Amino acid sequence: MIRQLQVFTQIMHNTTTPAQRQVLLDQAAMIQRANVEANPEPADRADVQRRYDQLLAVHAHLTDGRVRR
């Protein structure tokens, strides 16, 4: 889960359209739901949550218009 979210975050940096970003957000949300529902270890859930939050932060940064690619 962590590795998938890391890759999605890297890809997010290279997106050029809202549609591309939305696909990544949708997939990341599914990973996060699986994390919450299936991961019994709190520390592991928190690690995945941090990666998910990083992806959301990159998305917010890109959609704020501060980064142009």
CSV table of C-alpha atoms in Angstrom, one decimal:
chain,number,residue,atom,x,y,z
A,1,MET,CA,0.0,0.0,0.0
A,2,ILE,CA,2.8,2.4,0.9
A,3,ARG,CA,4.7,1.7,-2.3
A,4,GLN,CA,1.6,2.2,-4.4
A,5,LEU,CA,0.9,5.5,-2.8
A,6,GLN,CA,4.5,6.6,-3.2
A,7,VAL,CA,4.3,5.8,-6.9
A,8,PHE,CA,1.0,7.6,-7.3
A,9,THR,CA,2.5,10.6,-5.6
A,10,GLN,CA,5.4,10.6,-8.0
A,11,ILE,CA,3.0,10.3,-11.0
A,12,MET,CA,0.8,13.1,-9.6
A,13,HIS,CA,3.8,15.4,-9.9
A,14,ASN,CA,3.7,14.8,-13.7
A,15,THR,CA,0.0,15.0,-14.4
A,16,THR,CA,-1.2,17.7,-16.7
A,17,THR,CA,-5.0,17.5,-16.4
A,18,PRO,CA,-7.6,17.3,-13.7
A,19,ALA,CA,-8.8,14.0,-15.1
A,20,GLN,CA,-5.4,12.4,-14.7
A,21,ARG,CA,-5.2,13.6,-11.1
A,22,GLN,CA,-8.7,12.3,-10.4
A,23,VAL,CA,-7.8,8.8,-11.5
A,24,LEU,CA,-4.9,8.8,-9.1
A,25,LEU,CA,-7.1,10.2,-6.3
A,26,ASP,CA,-9.7,7.6,-6.9
A,27,GLN,CA,-7.2,4.7,-6.8
A,28,ALA,CA,-5.5,6.2,-3.7
A,29,ALA,CA,-8.8,6.5,-1.9
A,30,MET,CA,-9.5,2.8,-2.5
A,31,ILE,CA,-6.1,1.9,-1.1
A,32,GLN,CA,-6.8,4.1,2.0
A,33,ARG,CA,-10.1,2.5,2.6
A,34,ALA,CA,-8.5,-1.0,2.4
A,35,ASN,CA,-5.9,0.2,4.8
A,36,VAL,CA,-8.5,1.3,7.3
A,37,GLU,CA,-10.7,-1.8,6.9
A,38,ALA,CA,-8.0,-4.5,6.7
A,39,ASN,CA,-4.9,-3.4,8.5
A,40,PRO,CA,-5.0,-4.4,12.2
A,41,GLU,CA,-1.8,-2.7,13.2
A,42,PRO,CA,-2.3,0.9,14.3
A,43,ALA,CA,1.3,1.9,13.4
A,44,ASP,CA,1.0,0.4,10.0
A,45,ARG,CA,-2.3,2.1,9.4
A,46,ALA,CA,-0.7,5.4,10.4
A,47,ASP,CA,2.2,4.8,7.9
A,48,VAL,CA,-0.2,4.3,5.1
A,49,GLN,CA,-2.2,7.3,6.2
A,50,ARG,CA,0.9,9.5,6.0
A,51,ARG,CA,1.6,8.4,2.5
A,52,TYR,CA,-2.0,9.1,1.5
A,53,ASP,CA,-1.9,12.5,3.1
A,54,GLN,CA,1.3,13.2,1.1
A,55,LEU,CA,-0.5,12.4,-2.1
A,56,LEU,CA,-3.4,14.7,-1.1
A,57,ALA,CA,-0.9,17.5,-0.3
A,58,VAL,CA,0.7,17.2,-3.7
A,59,HIS,CA,-2.7,17.3,-5.3
A,60,ALA,CA,-3.7,20.4,-3.4
A,61,HIS,CA,-0.5,22.1,-4.3
A,62,LEU,CA,-1.0,21.3,-8.0
A,63,THR,CA,-4.6,22.4,-8.0
A,64,ASP,CA,-3.9,25.7,-6.2
A,65,GLY,CA,-2.1,26.8,-9.4
A,66,ARG,CA,1.2,27.3,-7.7
A,67,VAL,CA,2.9,24.6,-9.8
A,68,ARG,CA,2.7,24.6,-13.6
A,69,ARG,CA,4.0,21.8,-15.7
